[in-house]
Short mmCIF file of N, CA and C in Angstrom, two decimals:
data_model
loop_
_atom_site.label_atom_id
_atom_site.label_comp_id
_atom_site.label_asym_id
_atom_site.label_seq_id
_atom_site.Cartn_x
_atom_site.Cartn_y
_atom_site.Cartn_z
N UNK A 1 110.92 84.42 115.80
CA UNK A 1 110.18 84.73 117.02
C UNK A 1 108.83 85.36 116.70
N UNK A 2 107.73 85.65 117.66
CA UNK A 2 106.36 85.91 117.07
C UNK A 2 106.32 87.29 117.42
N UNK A 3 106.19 88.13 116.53
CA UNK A 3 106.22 89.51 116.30
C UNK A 3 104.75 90.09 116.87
N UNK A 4 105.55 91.27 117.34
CA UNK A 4 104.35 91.74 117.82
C UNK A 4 104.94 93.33 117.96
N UNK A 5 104.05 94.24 118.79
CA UNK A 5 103.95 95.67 118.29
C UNK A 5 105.14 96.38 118.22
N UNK A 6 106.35 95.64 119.04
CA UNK A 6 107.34 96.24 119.37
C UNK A 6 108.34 95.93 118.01
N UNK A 7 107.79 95.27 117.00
CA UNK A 7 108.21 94.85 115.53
C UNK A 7 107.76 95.70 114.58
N UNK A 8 106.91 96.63 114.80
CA UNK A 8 106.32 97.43 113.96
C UNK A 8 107.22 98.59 113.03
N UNK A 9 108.04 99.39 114.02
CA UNK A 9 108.56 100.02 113.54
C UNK A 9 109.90 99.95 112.98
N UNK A 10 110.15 98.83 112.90
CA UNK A 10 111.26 97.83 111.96
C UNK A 10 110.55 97.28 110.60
N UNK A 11 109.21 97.03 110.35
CA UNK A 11 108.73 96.10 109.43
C UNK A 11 107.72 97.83 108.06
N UNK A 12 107.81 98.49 109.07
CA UNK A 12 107.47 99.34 108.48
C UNK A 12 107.92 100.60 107.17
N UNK A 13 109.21 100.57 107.42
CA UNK A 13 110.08 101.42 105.99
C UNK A 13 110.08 99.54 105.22
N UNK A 14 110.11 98.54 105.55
CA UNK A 14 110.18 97.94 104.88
C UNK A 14 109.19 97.35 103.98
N UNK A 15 107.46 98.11 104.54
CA UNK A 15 106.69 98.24 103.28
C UNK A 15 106.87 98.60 101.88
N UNK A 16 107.61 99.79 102.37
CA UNK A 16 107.83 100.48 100.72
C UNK A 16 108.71 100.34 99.90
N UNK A 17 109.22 99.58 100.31
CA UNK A 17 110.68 99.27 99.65
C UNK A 17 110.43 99.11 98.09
N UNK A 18 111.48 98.83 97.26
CA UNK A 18 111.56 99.08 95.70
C UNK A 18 111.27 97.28 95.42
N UNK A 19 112.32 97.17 96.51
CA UNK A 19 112.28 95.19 95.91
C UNK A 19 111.28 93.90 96.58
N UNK A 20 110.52 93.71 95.92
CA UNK A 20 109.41 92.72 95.81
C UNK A 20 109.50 91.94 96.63
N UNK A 21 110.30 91.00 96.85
CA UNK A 21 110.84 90.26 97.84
C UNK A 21 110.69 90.68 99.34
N UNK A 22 111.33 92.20 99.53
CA UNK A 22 111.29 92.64 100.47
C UNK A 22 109.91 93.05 100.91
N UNK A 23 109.07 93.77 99.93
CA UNK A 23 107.98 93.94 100.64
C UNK A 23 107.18 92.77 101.04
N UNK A 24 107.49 91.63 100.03
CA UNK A 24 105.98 90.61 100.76
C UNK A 24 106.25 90.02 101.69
N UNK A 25 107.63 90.25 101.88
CA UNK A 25 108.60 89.62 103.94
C UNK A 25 107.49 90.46 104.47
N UNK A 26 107.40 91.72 104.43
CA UNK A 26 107.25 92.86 105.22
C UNK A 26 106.03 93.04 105.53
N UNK A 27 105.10 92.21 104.49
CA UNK A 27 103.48 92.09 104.55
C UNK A 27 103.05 90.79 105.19
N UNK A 28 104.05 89.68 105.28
CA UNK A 28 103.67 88.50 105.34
C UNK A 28 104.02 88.57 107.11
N UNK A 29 105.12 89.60 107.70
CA UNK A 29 105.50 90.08 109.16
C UNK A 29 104.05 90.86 110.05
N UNK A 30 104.27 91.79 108.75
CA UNK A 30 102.91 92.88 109.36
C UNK A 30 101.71 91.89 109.70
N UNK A 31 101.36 91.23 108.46
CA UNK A 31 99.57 89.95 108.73
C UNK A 31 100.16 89.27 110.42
N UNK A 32 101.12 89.09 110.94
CA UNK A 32 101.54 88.04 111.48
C UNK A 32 101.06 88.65 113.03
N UNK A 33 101.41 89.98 112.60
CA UNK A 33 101.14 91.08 113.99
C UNK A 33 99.70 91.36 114.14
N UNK A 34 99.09 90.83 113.56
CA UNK A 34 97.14 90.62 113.76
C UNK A 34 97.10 91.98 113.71
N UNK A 35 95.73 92.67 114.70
CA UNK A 35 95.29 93.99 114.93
C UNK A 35 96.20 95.06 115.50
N UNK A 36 97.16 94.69 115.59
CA UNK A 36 98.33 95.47 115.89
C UNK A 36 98.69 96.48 114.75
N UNK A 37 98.93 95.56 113.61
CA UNK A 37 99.22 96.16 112.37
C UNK A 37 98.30 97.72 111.89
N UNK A 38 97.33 97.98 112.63
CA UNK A 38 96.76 99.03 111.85
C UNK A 38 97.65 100.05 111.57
N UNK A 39 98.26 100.36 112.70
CA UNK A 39 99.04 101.74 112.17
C UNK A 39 99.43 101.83 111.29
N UNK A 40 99.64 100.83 110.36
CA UNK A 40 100.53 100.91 108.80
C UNK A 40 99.20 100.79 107.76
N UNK A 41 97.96 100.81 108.37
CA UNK A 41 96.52 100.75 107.34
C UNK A 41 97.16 101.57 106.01
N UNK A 42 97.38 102.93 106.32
CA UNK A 42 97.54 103.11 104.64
C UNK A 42 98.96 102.41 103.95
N UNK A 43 99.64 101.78 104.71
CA UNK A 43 100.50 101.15 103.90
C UNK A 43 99.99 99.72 102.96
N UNK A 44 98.87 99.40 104.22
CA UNK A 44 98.40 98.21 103.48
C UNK A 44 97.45 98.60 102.46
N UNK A 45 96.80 99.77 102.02
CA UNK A 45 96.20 99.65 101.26
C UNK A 45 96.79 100.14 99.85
N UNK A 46 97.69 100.62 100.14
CA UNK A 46 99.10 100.75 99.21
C UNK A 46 99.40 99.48 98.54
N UNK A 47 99.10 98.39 99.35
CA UNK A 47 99.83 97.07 98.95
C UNK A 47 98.59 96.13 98.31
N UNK A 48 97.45 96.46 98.61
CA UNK A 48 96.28 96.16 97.58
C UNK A 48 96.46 96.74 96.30
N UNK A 49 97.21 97.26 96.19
CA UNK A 49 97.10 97.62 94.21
C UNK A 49 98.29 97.15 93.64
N UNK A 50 99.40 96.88 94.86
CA UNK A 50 100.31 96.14 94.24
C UNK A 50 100.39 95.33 92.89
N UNK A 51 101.63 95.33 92.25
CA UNK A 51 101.43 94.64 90.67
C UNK A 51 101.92 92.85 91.71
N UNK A 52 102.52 92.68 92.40
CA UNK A 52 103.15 91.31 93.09
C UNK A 52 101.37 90.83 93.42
N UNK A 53 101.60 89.80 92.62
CA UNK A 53 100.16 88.95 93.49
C UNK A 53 100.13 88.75 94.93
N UNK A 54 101.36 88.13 95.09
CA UNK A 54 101.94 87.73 96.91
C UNK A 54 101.78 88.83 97.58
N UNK A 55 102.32 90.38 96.88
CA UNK A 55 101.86 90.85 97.85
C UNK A 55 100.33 91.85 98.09
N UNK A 56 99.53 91.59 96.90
CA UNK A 56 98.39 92.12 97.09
C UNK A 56 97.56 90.68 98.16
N UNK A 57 98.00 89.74 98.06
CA UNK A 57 97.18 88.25 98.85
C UNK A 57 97.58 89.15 100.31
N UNK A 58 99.13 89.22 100.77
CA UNK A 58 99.49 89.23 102.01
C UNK A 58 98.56 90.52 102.63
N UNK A 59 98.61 91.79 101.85
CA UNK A 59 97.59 93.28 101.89
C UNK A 59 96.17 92.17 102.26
N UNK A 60 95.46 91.91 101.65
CA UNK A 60 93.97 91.77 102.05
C UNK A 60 93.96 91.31 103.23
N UNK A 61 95.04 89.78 103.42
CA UNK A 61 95.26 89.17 105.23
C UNK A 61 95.32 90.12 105.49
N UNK A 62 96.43 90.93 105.58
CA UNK A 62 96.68 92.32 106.74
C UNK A 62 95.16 92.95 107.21
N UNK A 63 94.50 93.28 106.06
CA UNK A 63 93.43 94.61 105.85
C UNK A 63 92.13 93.61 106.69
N UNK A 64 91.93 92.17 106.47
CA UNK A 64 91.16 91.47 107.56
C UNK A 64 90.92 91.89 108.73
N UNK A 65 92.19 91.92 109.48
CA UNK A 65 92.04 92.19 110.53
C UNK A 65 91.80 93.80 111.31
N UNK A 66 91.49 94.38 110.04
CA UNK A 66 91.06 96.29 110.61
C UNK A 66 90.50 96.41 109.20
N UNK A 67 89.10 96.00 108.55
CA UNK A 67 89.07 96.07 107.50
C UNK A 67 88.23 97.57 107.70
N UNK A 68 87.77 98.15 108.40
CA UNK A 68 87.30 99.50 108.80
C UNK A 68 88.37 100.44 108.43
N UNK A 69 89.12 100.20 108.69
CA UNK A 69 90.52 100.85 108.49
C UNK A 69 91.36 102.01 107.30
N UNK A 70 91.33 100.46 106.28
CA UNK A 70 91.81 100.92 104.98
C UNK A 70 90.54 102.06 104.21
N UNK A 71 90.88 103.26 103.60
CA UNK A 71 90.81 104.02 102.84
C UNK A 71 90.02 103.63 102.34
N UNK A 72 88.83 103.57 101.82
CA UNK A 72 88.07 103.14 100.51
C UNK A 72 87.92 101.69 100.55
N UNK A 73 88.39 100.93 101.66
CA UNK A 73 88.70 99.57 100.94
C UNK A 73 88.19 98.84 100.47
N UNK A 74 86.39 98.97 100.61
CA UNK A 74 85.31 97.80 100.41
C UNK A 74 85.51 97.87 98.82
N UNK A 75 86.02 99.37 98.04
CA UNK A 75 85.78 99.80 96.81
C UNK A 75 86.79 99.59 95.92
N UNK A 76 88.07 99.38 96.76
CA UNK A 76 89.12 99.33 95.79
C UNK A 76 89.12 97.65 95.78
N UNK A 77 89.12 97.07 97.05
CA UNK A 77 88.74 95.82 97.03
C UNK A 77 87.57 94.22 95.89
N UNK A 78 86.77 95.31 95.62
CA UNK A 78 85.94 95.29 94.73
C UNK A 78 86.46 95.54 93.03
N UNK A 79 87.10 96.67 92.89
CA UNK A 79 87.38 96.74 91.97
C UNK A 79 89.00 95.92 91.35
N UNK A 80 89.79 95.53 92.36
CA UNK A 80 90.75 95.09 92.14
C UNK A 80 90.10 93.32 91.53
N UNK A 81 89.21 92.70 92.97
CA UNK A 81 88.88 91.24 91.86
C UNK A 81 88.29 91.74 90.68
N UNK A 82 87.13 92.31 90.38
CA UNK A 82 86.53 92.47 89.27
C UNK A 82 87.62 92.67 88.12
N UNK A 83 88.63 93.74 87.95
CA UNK A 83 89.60 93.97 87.21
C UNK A 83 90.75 92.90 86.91
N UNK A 84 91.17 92.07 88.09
CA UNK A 84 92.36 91.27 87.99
C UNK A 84 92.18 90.01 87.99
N UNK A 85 91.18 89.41 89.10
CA UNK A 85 90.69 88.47 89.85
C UNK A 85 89.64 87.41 89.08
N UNK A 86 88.73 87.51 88.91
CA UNK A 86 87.26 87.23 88.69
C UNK A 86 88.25 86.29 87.48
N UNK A 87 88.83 85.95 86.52
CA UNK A 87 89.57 85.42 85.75
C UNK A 87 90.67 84.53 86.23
N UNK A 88 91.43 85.10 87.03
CA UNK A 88 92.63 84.34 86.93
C UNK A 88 92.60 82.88 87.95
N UNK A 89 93.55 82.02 87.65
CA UNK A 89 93.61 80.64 87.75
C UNK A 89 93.77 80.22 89.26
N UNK A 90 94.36 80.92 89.47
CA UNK A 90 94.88 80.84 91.01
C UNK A 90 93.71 81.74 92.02
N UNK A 91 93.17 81.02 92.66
CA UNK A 91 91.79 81.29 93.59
C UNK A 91 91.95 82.15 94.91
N UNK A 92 93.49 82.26 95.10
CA UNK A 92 93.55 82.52 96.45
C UNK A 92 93.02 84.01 97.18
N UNK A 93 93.64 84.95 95.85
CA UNK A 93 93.58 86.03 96.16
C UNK A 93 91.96 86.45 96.21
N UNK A 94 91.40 85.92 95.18
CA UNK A 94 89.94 86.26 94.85
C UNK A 94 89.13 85.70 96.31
N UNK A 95 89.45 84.76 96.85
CA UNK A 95 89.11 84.44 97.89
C UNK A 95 89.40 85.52 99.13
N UNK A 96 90.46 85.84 99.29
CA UNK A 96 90.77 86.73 100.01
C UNK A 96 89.93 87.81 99.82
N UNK A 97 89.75 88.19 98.90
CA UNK A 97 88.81 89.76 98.59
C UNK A 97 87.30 89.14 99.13
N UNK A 98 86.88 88.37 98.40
CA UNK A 98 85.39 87.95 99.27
C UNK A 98 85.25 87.80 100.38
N UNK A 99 86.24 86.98 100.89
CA UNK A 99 86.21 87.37 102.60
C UNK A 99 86.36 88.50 103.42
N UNK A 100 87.16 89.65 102.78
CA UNK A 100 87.61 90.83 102.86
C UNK A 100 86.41 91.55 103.18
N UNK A 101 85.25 91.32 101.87
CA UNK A 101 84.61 92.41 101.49
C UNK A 101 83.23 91.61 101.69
N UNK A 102 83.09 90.48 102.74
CA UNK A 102 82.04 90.28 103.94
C UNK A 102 81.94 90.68 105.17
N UNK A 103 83.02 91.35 105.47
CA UNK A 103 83.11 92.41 106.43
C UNK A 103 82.70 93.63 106.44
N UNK A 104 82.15 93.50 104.93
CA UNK A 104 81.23 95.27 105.06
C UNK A 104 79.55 94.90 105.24
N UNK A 105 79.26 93.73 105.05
CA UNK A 105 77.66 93.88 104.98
C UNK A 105 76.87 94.16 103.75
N UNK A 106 75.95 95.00 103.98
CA UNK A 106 75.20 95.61 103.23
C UNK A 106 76.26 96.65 102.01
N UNK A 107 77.39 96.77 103.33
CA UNK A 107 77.88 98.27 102.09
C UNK A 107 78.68 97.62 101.45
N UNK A 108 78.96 96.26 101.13
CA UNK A 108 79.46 95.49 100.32
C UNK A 108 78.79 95.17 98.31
N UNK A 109 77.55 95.59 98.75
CA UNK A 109 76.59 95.53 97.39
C UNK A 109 77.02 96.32 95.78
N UNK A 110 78.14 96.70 96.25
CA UNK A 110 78.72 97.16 94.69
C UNK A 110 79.55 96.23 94.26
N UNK A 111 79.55 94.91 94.90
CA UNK A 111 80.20 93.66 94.48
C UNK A 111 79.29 92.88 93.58
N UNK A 112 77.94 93.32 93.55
CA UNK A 112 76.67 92.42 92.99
C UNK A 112 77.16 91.91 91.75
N UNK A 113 77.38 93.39 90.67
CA UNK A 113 78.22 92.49 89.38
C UNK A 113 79.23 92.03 89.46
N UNK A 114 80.31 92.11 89.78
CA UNK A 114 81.42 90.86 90.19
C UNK A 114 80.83 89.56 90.46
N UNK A 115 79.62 89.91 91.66
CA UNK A 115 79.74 88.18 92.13
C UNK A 115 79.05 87.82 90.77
N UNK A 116 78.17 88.55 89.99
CA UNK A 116 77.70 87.58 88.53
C UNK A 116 78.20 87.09 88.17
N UNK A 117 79.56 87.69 87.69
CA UNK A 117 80.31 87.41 86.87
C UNK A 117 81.09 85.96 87.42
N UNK A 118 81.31 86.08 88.40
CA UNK A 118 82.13 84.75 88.66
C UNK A 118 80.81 83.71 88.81
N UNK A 119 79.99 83.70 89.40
CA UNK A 119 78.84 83.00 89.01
C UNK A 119 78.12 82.84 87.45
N UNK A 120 78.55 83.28 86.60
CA UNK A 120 77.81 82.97 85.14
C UNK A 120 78.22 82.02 84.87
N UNK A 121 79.16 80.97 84.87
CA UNK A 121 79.77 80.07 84.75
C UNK A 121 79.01 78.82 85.28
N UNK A 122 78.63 79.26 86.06
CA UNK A 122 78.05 77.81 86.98
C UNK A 122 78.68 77.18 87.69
N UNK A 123 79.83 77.28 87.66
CA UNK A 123 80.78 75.88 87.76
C UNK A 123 81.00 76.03 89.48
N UNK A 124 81.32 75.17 90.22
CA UNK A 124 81.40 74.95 91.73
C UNK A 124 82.78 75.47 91.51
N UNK A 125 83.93 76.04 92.17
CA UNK A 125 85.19 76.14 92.41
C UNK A 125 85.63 76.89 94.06
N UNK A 126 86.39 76.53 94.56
CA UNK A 126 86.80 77.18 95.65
C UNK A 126 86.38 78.77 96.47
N UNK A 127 85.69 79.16 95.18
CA UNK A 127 85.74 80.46 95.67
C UNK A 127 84.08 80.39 95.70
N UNK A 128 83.44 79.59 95.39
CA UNK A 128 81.59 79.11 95.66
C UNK A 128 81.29 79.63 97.06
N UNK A 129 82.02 79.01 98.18
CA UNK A 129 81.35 78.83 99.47
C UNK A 129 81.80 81.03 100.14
N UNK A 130 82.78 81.21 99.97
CA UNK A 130 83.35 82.50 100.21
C UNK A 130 82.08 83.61 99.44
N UNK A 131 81.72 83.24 98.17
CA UNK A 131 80.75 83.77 97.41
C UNK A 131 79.67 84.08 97.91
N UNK A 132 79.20 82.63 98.25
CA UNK A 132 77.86 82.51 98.91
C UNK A 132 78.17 83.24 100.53
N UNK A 133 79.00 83.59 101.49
CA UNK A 133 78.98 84.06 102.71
C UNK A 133 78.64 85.46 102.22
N UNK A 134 79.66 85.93 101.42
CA UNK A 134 79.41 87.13 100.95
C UNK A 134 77.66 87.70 100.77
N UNK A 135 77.30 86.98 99.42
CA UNK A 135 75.70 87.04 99.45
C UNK A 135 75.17 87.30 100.35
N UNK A 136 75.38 86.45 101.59
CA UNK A 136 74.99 86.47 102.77
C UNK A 136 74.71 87.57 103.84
N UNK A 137 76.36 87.91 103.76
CA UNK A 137 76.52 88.85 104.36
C UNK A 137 75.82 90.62 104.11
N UNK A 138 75.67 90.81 102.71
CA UNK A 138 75.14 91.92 101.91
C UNK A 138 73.36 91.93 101.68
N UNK A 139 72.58 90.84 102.16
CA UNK A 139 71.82 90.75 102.68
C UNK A 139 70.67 90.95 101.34
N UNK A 140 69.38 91.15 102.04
CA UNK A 140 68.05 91.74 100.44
C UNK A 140 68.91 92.42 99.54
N UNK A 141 69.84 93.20 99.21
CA UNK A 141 70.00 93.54 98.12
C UNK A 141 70.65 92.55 96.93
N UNK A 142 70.85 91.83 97.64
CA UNK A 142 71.63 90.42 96.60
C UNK A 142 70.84 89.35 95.61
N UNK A 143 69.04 90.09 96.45
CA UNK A 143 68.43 89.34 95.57
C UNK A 143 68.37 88.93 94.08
N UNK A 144 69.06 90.08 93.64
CA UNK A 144 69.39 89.95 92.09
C UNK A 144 69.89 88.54 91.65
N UNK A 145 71.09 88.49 92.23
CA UNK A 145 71.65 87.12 92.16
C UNK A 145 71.10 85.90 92.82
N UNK A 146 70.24 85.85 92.69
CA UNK A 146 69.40 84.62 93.00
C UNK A 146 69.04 83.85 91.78
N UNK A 147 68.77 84.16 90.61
CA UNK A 147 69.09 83.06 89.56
C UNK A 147 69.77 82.57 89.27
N UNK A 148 71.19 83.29 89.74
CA UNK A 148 72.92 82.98 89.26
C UNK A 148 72.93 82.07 90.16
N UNK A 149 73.48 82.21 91.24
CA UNK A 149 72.93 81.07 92.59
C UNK A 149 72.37 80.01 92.31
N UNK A 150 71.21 80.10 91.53
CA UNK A 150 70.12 78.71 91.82
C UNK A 150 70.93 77.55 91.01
N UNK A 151 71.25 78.37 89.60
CA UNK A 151 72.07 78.07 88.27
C UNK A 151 73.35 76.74 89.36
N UNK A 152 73.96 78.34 89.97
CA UNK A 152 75.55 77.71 90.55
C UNK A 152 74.86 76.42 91.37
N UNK A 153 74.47 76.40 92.04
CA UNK A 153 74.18 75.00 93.36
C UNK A 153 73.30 74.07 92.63
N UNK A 154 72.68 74.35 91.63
CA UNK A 154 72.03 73.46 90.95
C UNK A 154 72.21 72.22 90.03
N UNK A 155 73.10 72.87 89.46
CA UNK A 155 74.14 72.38 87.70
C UNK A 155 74.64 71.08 88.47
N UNK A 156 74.49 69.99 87.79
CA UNK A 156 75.54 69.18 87.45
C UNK A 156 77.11 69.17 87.71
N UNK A 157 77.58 68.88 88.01
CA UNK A 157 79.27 69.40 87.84
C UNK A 157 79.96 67.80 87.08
N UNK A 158 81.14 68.03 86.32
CA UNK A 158 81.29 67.11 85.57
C UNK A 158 82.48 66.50 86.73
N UNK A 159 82.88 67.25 87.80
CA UNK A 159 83.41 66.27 88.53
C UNK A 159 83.31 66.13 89.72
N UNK A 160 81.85 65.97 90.16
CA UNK A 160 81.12 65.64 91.04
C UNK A 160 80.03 64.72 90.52
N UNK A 161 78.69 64.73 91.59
CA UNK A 161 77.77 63.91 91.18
C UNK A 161 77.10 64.32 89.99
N UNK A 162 76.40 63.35 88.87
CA UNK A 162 75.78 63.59 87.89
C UNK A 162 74.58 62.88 88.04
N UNK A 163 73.32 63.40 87.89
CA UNK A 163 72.24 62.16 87.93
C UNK A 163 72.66 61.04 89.25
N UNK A 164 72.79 61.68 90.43
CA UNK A 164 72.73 60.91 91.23
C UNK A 164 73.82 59.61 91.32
N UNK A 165 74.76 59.83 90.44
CA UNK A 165 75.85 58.90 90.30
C UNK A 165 76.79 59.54 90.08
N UNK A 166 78.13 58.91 90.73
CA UNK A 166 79.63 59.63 90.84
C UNK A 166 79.63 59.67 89.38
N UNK A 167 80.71 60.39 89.16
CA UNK A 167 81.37 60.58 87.78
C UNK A 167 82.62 59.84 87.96
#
């Protein structure tokens, strides 16, 4: 059935629980309850440092929708891709944090070296267009990354167009 506020205080001891399983039910319930969910903000930001990938992904959905909310979040947010993210194979979460942390704007700009970093590469990948909103969103101070940028949208990609011809 579609949960809503009167689910809250059932889904809530079941943040903290010991077993993994149980919490990312409990995060994947809470995201489900949209802006409702704040009252458990510091639970969700509890669940951003999570060691469970699933449930640090389900934490950022949650933290979307009241990203004012969470504790520090533009910062821990930031530091969690840079530390975990910015590397690993699976795009989703890193995506999640960029979208996350275009909801701050301007006060998003301690992301500048992160976004390098995933931009030194060049390479187009899923997390390009989320990147670039971000940029966006954080405004003149991003000018830095404007060579990284030109680099990223510019390059070749070996599996896309090359010289004007498919690959």
């Amino acid at each position: 059935p579609p949960l809503g506020k009167e689910d809250l205080p059932v889904i809530g001891p079941r943040l903290a629980s010991h077993v993994a399983p149980v919490r990312r039910q409990a995060y994947e319930s809470l995201r489900a309850t949209g802006a409702e969910g704040v009252v458990h903000a510091r639970e969700v930001a509890i669940g951003l440092v999570d060691q469970d990938p699933a449930v640090v992904l389900s934490s950022l959905q949650c933290a979307q929708h009241y990203p004012d909310k969470i504790q520090d979040g533009c910062g821990t947010v930031v530091k969690i891709l840079d530390q975990r993210y910015v590397e690993a194979k699976d795009d989703r979460i890193a995506i999640a944090c960029l979208e996350y942390l275009s909801s701050f704007g301007p006060k998003a700009a301690g992301a500048i070296p992160t976004l390098r970093r995933i931009a030194k590469d060049g390479q187009h990948t899923t997390r390009t267009v989320p990147m670039l909103r971000l940029v966006q969103s954080i405004g003149p101070e991003s000018h830095p990354l404007v060579p990284d940028l030109t680099r990223l949208v510019t390059k070749p990609q070996v599996q896309g167009f090359v010289n004007g011809q498919a690959a």
